[in-house]
Short mmCIF file of C-alpha atoms in Angstrom, two decimals:
data_model
loop_
_atom_site.label_atom_id
_atom_site.label_comp_id
_atom_site.label_asym_id
_atom_site.label_seq_id
_atom_site.Cartn_x
_atom_site.Cartn_y
_atom_site.Cartn_z
CA UNK A 1 6.47 29.08 4.50
CA UNK A 2 6.36 30.53 1.02
CA UNK A 3 7.70 27.27 -0.47
CA UNK A 4 5.04 25.30 1.43
CA UNK A 5 2.28 27.55 0.11
CA UNK A 6 3.62 27.17 -3.42
CA UNK A 7 3.63 23.39 -3.06
CA UNK A 8 0.08 23.38 -1.67
CA UNK A 9 -1.08 25.46 -4.61
CA UNK A 10 -0.71 22.35 -6.78
CA UNK A 11 -2.29 20.04 -4.19
CA UNK A 12 -5.90 19.03 -3.77
CA UNK A 13 -5.96 17.51 -0.29
CA UNK A 14 -4.08 17.55 2.99
CA UNK A 15 -4.35 14.37 5.05
CA UNK A 16 -4.75 14.94 8.77
CA UNK A 17 -3.43 11.86 10.49
CA UNK A 18 -3.89 8.35 9.16
CA UNK A 19 -6.65 5.99 10.34
CA UNK A 20 -6.86 7.74 13.75
CA UNK A 21 -9.94 5.80 14.90
CA UNK A 22 -8.33 2.43 14.26
CA UNK A 23 -9.39 0.06 17.03
CA UNK A 24 -5.81 -1.01 17.75
CA UNK A 25 -5.00 2.59 18.81
CA UNK A 26 -7.30 2.12 21.82
CA UNK A 27 -8.86 5.59 21.53
CA UNK A 28 -5.54 7.49 21.61
CA UNK A 29 -6.52 9.95 18.87
CA UNK A 30 -10.30 10.10 19.27
CA UNK A 31 -10.50 13.54 20.81
CA UNK A 32 -7.66 15.28 19.00
CA UNK A 33 -8.53 14.40 15.39
CA UNK A 34 -11.36 16.89 14.85
CA UNK A 35 -9.49 19.83 16.46
CA UNK A 36 -6.46 19.02 14.30
CA UNK A 37 -8.65 18.83 11.20
CA UNK A 38 -10.19 22.23 11.97
CA UNK A 39 -6.78 23.82 12.60
CA UNK A 40 -5.37 22.59 9.31
CA UNK A 41 -8.41 23.69 7.28
CA UNK A 42 -8.48 27.09 8.96
CA UNK A 43 -4.75 27.51 8.18
CA UNK A 44 -5.44 26.70 4.54
CA UNK A 45 -8.25 29.23 4.54
CA UNK A 46 -6.02 31.93 6.04
CA UNK A 47 -3.45 31.22 3.33
CA UNK A 48 -6.22 31.74 0.73
CA UNK A 49 -5.91 28.11 -0.37
CA UNK A 50 -9.10 26.78 1.17
CA UNK A 51 -11.16 27.09 -1.97
CA UNK A 52 -9.18 24.36 -3.77
CA UNK A 53 -7.11 22.56 -1.05
CA UNK A 54 -9.18 20.58 1.42
CA UNK A 55 -8.17 18.97 4.67
CA UNK A 56 -9.51 15.45 5.17
CA UNK A 57 -8.97 12.49 7.50
CA UNK A 58 -8.09 9.10 6.00
CA UNK A 59 -10.13 6.58 8.00
CA UNK A 60 -9.75 2.84 8.18
CA UNK A 61 -12.78 0.86 7.03
CA UNK A 62 -13.15 -0.58 10.53
CA UNK A 63 -15.04 2.55 11.63
CA UNK A 64 -18.21 1.07 10.09
CA UNK A 65 -19.64 -2.41 9.81
CA UNK A 66 -22.74 -4.49 9.43
CA UNK A 67 -24.00 -6.69 12.29
CA UNK A 68 -23.13 -10.37 12.17
CA UNK A 69 -26.84 -11.18 12.23
CA UNK A 70 -27.40 -9.22 9.01
CA UNK A 71 -24.08 -8.84 7.14
CA UNK A 72 -25.27 -6.77 4.19
CA UNK A 73 -24.34 -3.18 3.23
CA UNK A 74 -27.79 -1.72 3.94
CA UNK A 75 -27.44 -2.78 7.59
CA UNK A 76 -24.18 -0.91 7.95
CA UNK A 77 -23.54 1.89 10.41
CA UNK A 78 -20.61 3.57 12.11
CA UNK A 79 -19.07 1.75 15.02
CA UNK A 80 -21.07 2.62 18.17
CA UNK A 81 -18.00 3.73 20.15
CA UNK A 82 -16.96 6.30 17.52
CA UNK A 83 -20.26 7.08 15.80
CA UNK A 84 -20.86 10.51 17.38
CA UNK A 85 -17.25 11.63 16.86
CA UNK A 86 -17.24 10.38 13.28
CA UNK A 87 -20.43 12.27 12.48
CA UNK A 88 -18.86 15.47 13.89
CA UNK A 89 -15.95 14.99 11.49
CA UNK A 90 -18.38 14.31 8.63
CA UNK A 91 -20.26 17.48 9.42
CA UNK A 92 -17.10 19.59 9.31
CA UNK A 93 -15.94 17.95 6.07
CA UNK A 94 -19.34 18.56 4.50
CA UNK A 95 -19.36 22.23 5.56
CA UNK A 96 -15.98 22.69 3.87
CA UNK A 97 -16.84 20.73 0.73
CA UNK A 98 -14.15 18.17 1.60
CA UNK A 99 -14.44 14.44 0.90
CA UNK A 100 -14.81 11.67 3.42
CA UNK A 101 -11.67 9.59 2.92
CA UNK A 102 -11.48 5.87 3.60
CA UNK A 103 -8.91 3.13 3.01
CA UNK A 104 -10.41 -0.11 1.67
CA UNK A 105 -8.39 -3.31 1.35
CA UNK A 106 -10.18 -6.49 0.24
CA UNK A 107 -6.81 -8.21 0.62
CA UNK A 108 -6.88 -7.55 4.37
CA UNK A 109 -10.36 -9.06 4.58
CA UNK A 110 -8.99 -12.18 2.93
CA UNK A 111 -5.85 -12.17 5.10
CA UNK A 112 -7.77 -11.75 8.33
CA UNK A 113 -10.53 -14.30 7.74
CA UNK A 114 -9.68 -17.86 6.62
CA UNK A 115 -13.32 -18.31 5.59
CA UNK A 116 -13.39 -15.23 3.35
CA UNK A 117 -14.16 -16.32 -0.25
CA UNK A 118 -11.06 -15.68 -2.38
CA UNK A 119 -12.92 -14.85 -5.59
CA UNK A 120 -15.07 -12.26 -3.84
CA UNK A 121 -11.95 -10.16 -3.29
CA UNK A 122 -11.59 -9.57 -7.05
CA UNK A 123 -13.72 -7.89 -9.70
CA UNK A 124 -13.95 -10.86 -12.06
CA UNK A 125 -14.22 -14.60 -11.96
CA UNK A 126 -16.76 -17.01 -10.51
CA UNK A 127 -18.21 -16.18 -7.12
CA UNK A 128 -21.34 -16.39 -5.06
CA UNK A 129 -22.92 -12.92 -5.02
CA UNK A 130 -24.41 -11.21 -2.00
CA UNK A 131 -28.00 -10.07 -2.37
CA UNK A 132 -29.16 -7.05 -0.39
CA UNK A 133 -32.74 -6.27 -1.33
CA UNK A 134 -32.62 -5.28 -4.99
CA UNK A 135 -28.82 -4.86 -4.90
CA UNK A 136 -26.46 -7.63 -5.95
CA UNK A 137 -22.80 -7.54 -4.91
CA UNK A 138 -20.18 -9.50 -6.79
CA UNK A 139 -17.05 -8.08 -5.13
CA UNK A 140 -15.87 -7.04 -1.68
CA UNK A 141 -14.87 -3.52 -2.73
CA UNK A 142 -18.38 -2.46 -3.72
CA UNK A 143 -19.92 -4.14 -0.67
CA UNK A 144 -17.47 -2.34 1.62
CA UNK A 145 -17.94 1.05 -0.04
CA UNK A 146 -21.72 0.77 0.03
CA UNK A 147 -21.62 -0.13 3.72
CA UNK A 148 -19.95 3.26 4.23
CA UNK A 149 -22.49 4.99 2.01
CA UNK A 150 -25.36 3.45 4.01
CA UNK A 151 -23.62 4.59 7.22
CA UNK A 152 -23.38 8.14 5.92
CA UNK A 153 -27.02 7.95 4.78
CA UNK A 154 -28.15 7.03 8.28
CA UNK A 155 -26.07 9.87 9.69
CA UNK A 156 -27.91 12.33 7.46
CA UNK A 157 -25.33 12.74 4.69
CA UNK A 158 -26.58 10.57 1.79
CA UNK A 159 -24.70 12.57 -0.87
CA UNK A 160 -21.40 12.96 0.96
CA UNK A 161 -18.40 12.99 -1.37
CA UNK A 162 -16.18 9.94 -0.79
CA UNK A 163 -12.56 9.42 -1.74
CA UNK A 164 -10.74 6.08 -1.49
CA UNK A 165 -7.41 7.21 -0.06
CA UNK A 166 -5.78 3.81 -0.28
CA UNK A 167 -6.60 0.59 -2.11
CA UNK A 168 -4.33 -2.03 -3.61
CA UNK A 169 -2.86 -5.51 -3.38
CA UNK A 170 0.64 -6.60 -2.21
CA UNK A 171 2.97 -8.77 -4.27
CA UNK A 172 4.80 -10.67 -1.54
CA UNK A 173 4.74 -11.57 2.14
CA UNK A 174 1.69 -13.88 2.16
CA UNK A 175 0.32 -16.85 0.25
CA UNK A 176 -2.22 -14.63 -1.49
CA UNK A 177 0.23 -11.76 -2.05
CA UNK A 178 1.80 -12.29 -5.45
CA UNK A 179 2.20 -10.54 -8.78
CA UNK A 180 -0.64 -12.47 -10.43
CA UNK A 181 -3.21 -11.51 -7.80
CA UNK A 182 -1.95 -7.93 -7.57
CA UNK A 183 -2.29 -7.41 -11.31
CA UNK A 184 -5.70 -9.06 -11.36
CA UNK A 185 -7.02 -6.87 -8.54
CA UNK A 186 -5.49 -3.56 -9.58
CA UNK A 187 -6.41 -3.95 -13.23
CA UNK A 188 -9.94 -4.89 -12.23
CA UNK A 189 -10.10 -1.89 -9.92
CA UNK A 190 -8.94 0.52 -12.66
CA UNK A 191 -11.46 -0.91 -15.10
CA UNK A 192 -14.21 -0.60 -12.49
CA UNK A 193 -13.28 2.97 -11.49
CA UNK A 194 -13.16 4.11 -15.11
CA UNK A 195 -16.38 2.37 -16.13
CA UNK A 196 -18.65 4.98 -14.56
CA UNK A 197 -20.93 2.24 -13.27
CA UNK A 198 -20.48 3.18 -9.66
CA UNK A 199 -21.77 0.83 -6.97
CA UNK A 200 -25.23 -0.69 -6.41
CA UNK A 201 -25.98 2.08 -3.88
CA UNK A 202 -24.60 4.89 -6.07
CA UNK A 203 -25.14 3.74 -9.63
CA UNK A 204 -23.56 5.79 -12.37
CA UNK A 205 -21.34 7.73 -9.96
CA UNK A 206 -17.60 8.08 -10.39
CA UNK A 207 -15.39 6.26 -7.89
CA UNK A 208 -12.46 8.43 -6.75
CA UNK A 209 -9.55 6.14 -5.87
CA UNK A 210 -5.84 6.37 -5.17
CA UNK A 211 -3.90 3.18 -5.70
CA UNK A 212 -1.52 2.14 -2.93
CA UNK A 213 1.34 2.15 -3.45
CA UNK A 214 3.83 3.49 -5.96
CA UNK A 215 6.88 1.66 -4.63
CA UNK A 216 7.71 -0.91 -1.94
CA UNK A 217 8.67 0.28 1.55
CA UNK A 218 11.19 -2.22 2.88
CA UNK A 219 11.66 -0.46 6.22
CA UNK A 220 7.93 -0.37 7.00
CA UNK A 221 6.72 -2.02 10.20
CA UNK A 222 5.50 -5.58 9.62
CA UNK A 223 3.43 -6.10 12.76
CA UNK A 224 0.25 -6.52 10.64
CA UNK A 225 2.07 -8.91 8.29
CA UNK A 226 5.18 -9.21 6.08
CA UNK A 227 3.12 -8.08 3.09
CA UNK A 228 3.21 -4.50 4.44
CA UNK A 229 6.53 -3.96 2.66
CA UNK A 230 5.32 -5.10 -0.72
CA UNK A 231 2.37 -2.93 -1.84
CA UNK A 232 4.29 -1.18 -4.65
CA UNK A 233 3.45 -1.49 -8.31
CA UNK A 234 7.12 -0.65 -8.99
CA UNK A 235 10.27 -2.41 -7.76
CA UNK A 236 12.75 -0.42 -5.66
CA UNK A 237 14.65 0.50 -8.83
CA UNK A 238 11.69 1.87 -10.73
CA UNK A 239 10.87 -1.23 -12.80
CA UNK A 240 7.17 -2.12 -13.08
CA UNK A 241 6.39 -5.38 -11.35
CA UNK A 242 3.72 -6.21 -13.93
CA UNK A 243 1.86 -4.71 -16.87
CA UNK A 244 -0.92 -2.36 -15.75
CA UNK A 245 -2.97 -0.43 -18.28
CA UNK A 246 -4.08 2.88 -16.78
CA UNK A 247 -6.70 3.45 -19.47
CA UNK A 248 -8.49 0.21 -18.69
CA UNK A 249 -7.84 -1.33 -22.09
CA UNK A 250 -5.54 -4.02 -20.69
CA UNK A 251 -2.86 -3.70 -23.34
CA UNK A 252 -0.07 -3.96 -20.73
CA UNK A 253 1.55 -0.74 -21.88
CA UNK A 254 0.56 1.59 -19.09
CA UNK A 255 3.74 1.55 -16.98
CA UNK A 256 7.24 2.48 -18.12
CA UNK A 257 10.45 1.77 -16.21
CA UNK A 258 12.75 4.49 -14.97
CA UNK A 259 15.69 4.85 -17.35
CA UNK A 260 19.35 5.31 -16.57
CA UNK A 261 19.38 3.54 -13.19
CA UNK A 262 22.91 2.70 -12.07
CA UNK A 263 23.41 -0.47 -10.08
CA UNK A 264 26.15 -1.78 -7.86
CA UNK A 265 28.41 -4.50 -9.25
CA UNK A 266 26.75 -7.78 -10.13
CA UNK A 267 27.94 -9.67 -7.08
CA UNK A 268 26.21 -11.33 -4.19
CA UNK A 269 27.02 -12.44 -0.67
CA UNK A 270 26.14 -16.09 0.01
CA UNK A 271 26.78 -18.83 2.52
CA UNK A 272 30.17 -20.44 1.93
CA UNK A 273 29.37 -23.98 0.75
CA UNK A 274 32.59 -25.19 2.42
CA UNK A 275 31.78 -23.72 5.82
CA UNK A 276 31.73 -26.45 8.49
CA UNK A 277 31.52 -24.58 11.79
CA UNK A 278 27.87 -23.50 11.75
CA UNK A 279 27.22 -22.87 15.42
CA UNK A 280 26.98 -19.12 14.84
CA UNK A 281 24.82 -19.42 11.71
CA UNK A 282 21.41 -18.87 13.41
CA UNK A 283 22.64 -15.71 15.14
CA UNK A 284 24.24 -14.46 11.92
CA UNK A 285 21.03 -14.95 9.97
CA UNK A 286 19.02 -13.27 12.72
CA UNK A 287 21.35 -10.28 12.74
CA UNK A 288 21.34 -9.94 8.96
CA UNK A 289 17.55 -9.99 8.84
CA UNK A 290 17.16 -7.57 11.74
CA UNK A 291 19.24 -5.06 9.80
CA UNK A 292 17.63 -5.59 6.37
CA UNK A 293 14.45 -7.00 4.84
CA UNK A 294 13.94 -10.78 4.86
CA UNK A 295 10.14 -10.74 4.50
CA UNK A 296 10.43 -12.68 1.21
CA UNK A 297 11.49 -15.73 3.29
CA UNK A 298 8.23 -15.90 5.26
CA UNK A 299 5.48 -18.45 4.89
CA UNK A 300 3.76 -18.17 1.52
CA UNK A 301 6.29 -15.59 0.30
CA UNK A 302 8.33 -15.66 -2.89
CA UNK A 303 11.45 -17.18 -1.32
CA UNK A 304 9.74 -19.51 1.14
CA UNK A 305 10.81 -22.53 -0.91
CA UNK A 306 14.55 -22.01 -0.39
CA UNK A 307 16.67 -24.54 1.42
CA UNK A 308 18.21 -23.76 4.77
CA UNK A 309 21.41 -22.82 2.93
CA UNK A 310 19.38 -20.65 0.57
CA UNK A 311 17.76 -18.85 3.50
CA UNK A 312 21.18 -18.03 4.91
CA UNK A 313 22.42 -16.77 1.56
CA UNK A 314 19.33 -14.60 1.08
CA UNK A 315 19.74 -13.03 4.52
CA UNK A 316 23.46 -12.45 4.03
CA UNK A 317 22.93 -10.88 0.63
CA UNK A 318 20.21 -8.49 1.78
CA UNK A 319 22.53 -7.21 4.49
CA UNK A 320 25.45 -7.00 2.05
CA UNK A 321 23.49 -5.08 -0.56
CA UNK A 322 21.97 -2.81 2.05
CA UNK A 323 25.46 -1.79 3.10
CA UNK A 324 26.59 -0.99 -0.45
CA UNK A 325 28.55 -4.22 -0.92
CA UNK A 326 31.18 -3.33 1.64
CA UNK A 327 33.80 -6.07 1.67
CA UNK A 328 33.59 -6.26 5.45
CA UNK A 329 29.81 -6.80 5.24
CA UNK A 330 30.11 -10.28 3.74
CA UNK A 331 31.91 -12.17 6.47
CA UNK A 332 29.54 -13.29 9.21
CA UNK A 333 32.23 -14.98 11.27
CA UNK A 334 33.72 -16.55 8.17
CA UNK A 335 30.46 -18.15 7.04
CA UNK A 336 29.95 -16.06 3.88
CA UNK A 337 31.71 -15.27 0.67
CA UNK A 338 31.19 -13.01 -2.36
CA UNK A 339 30.21 -14.55 -5.69
CA UNK A 340 29.53 -13.26 -9.18
CA UNK A 341 27.04 -16.05 -9.86
CA UNK A 342 23.46 -14.93 -9.39
CA UNK A 343 21.87 -17.17 -6.67
CA UNK A 344 18.29 -16.22 -7.63
CA UNK A 345 15.86 -19.13 -7.96
CA UNK A 346 12.58 -19.20 -9.89
CA UNK A 347 10.48 -16.34 -8.49
CA UNK A 348 12.92 -15.63 -5.66
CA UNK A 349 15.18 -12.75 -6.63
CA UNK A 350 18.43 -11.86 -4.88
CA UNK A 351 18.58 -8.16 -5.65
CA UNK A 352 21.55 -5.99 -6.49
CA UNK A 353 20.91 -2.50 -5.15
CA UNK A 354 21.25 0.86 -6.77
CA UNK A 355 24.76 2.33 -6.96
CA UNK A 356 25.72 4.90 -4.32
CA UNK A 357 22.55 4.22 -2.37
CA UNK A 358 20.12 1.54 -1.27
CA UNK A 359 16.43 1.12 -0.77
CA UNK A 360 16.45 2.42 2.80
CA UNK A 361 18.57 5.58 2.44
CA UNK A 362 17.73 8.27 -0.08
CA UNK A 363 21.21 9.25 -1.20
CA UNK A 364 21.59 12.17 -3.57
CA UNK A 365 22.80 10.00 -6.49
CA UNK A 366 20.85 6.89 -5.58
CA UNK A 367 17.25 6.08 -4.88
CA UNK A 368 16.16 9.70 -4.64
CA UNK A 369 16.76 10.05 -8.37
CA UNK A 370 14.74 6.88 -9.02
CA UNK A 371 11.88 8.03 -6.82
CA UNK A 372 11.82 11.41 -8.51
CA UNK A 373 11.69 9.74 -11.91
CA UNK A 374 8.80 7.52 -10.85
CA UNK A 375 6.83 10.38 -9.31
CA UNK A 376 7.30 12.73 -12.26
CA UNK A 377 6.61 9.97 -14.79
CA UNK A 378 3.45 8.78 -13.14
CA UNK A 379 1.57 11.92 -12.10
CA UNK A 380 -0.83 11.05 -14.91
CA UNK A 381 -1.60 7.80 -13.12
CA UNK A 382 -3.26 9.57 -10.18
CA UNK A 383 -5.02 12.00 -12.49
CA UNK A 384 -6.51 9.16 -14.48
CA UNK A 385 -7.92 7.45 -11.42
CA UNK A 386 -9.24 10.51 -9.67
#
């Protein structure tokens, strides 16, 4: 308990649940969220941490909306089925000087609606603005955030502190998920957050944001989409995916790679080009992908252009690397072989994993060291955005 208290001393917030009022949960957590929030905050208070550590609930942006007949921020309000419960949470947060936390993803708006205007998801470029009275919206982030602010206003909390718990853009797993778009969105977000301009509803107010996420999660559930495993601004080995200037000056010098990373041998498992008996190939590919991460092969993803042979090689290699290049893990009923020739093509990378570990298991000498290096080296990143 003492260690936990010491850790919390350097923390600012404790998240209670994650998006508990999400519609897909069918009300499972509606009546337990507020009691849990109260219990956690009271525990912090008893530990004499409550003055600087606040409990909050990260909500999904689907708890508020504007009617289809008037889709502007000023018409926004909390969802009718959760409005009363949400306001009770807001009241408790307000009493304890804790922020209302929400996760906003313009990418998901684009992903979920084929008619959503692409340019409106970003902070720059040509677009058709949305006019709401005297307010003009040129990006989805501001429009979404102001819809929440209007909802809080109507609930009687016009000055409620708001924190964006998650916001970002994935780099793979969908036709719009790529490095170019991720850099464009995240750099625009940083510039916007640091500008001090606020939103049309709260002009001149700071925007408190936490960028999601630090590193890819290649064991994450992909029910919402294959992109779920590719939100990181760093690769699994601690290399930045793209230049991102944290000071908003766009000099591409804001992210530094982790140093001293040790990799497995430069060898890959691929489909044997001389294999002729391919009856077991579909099952072998299916097994390899079920035990590793093949989301890069999906429609619109970075490796979607591979041939059928390339797909098999990618699947075999992911399984092989995941299992630390065990010689018995590159067989697949005699269909595969090990090569020292890198089979990567264009933007499709066949990775070689970290030595003595892989991206799913945090071994003492493997990825845990990399993660620690990233976290320690980038604490300033969160401080700059908050």
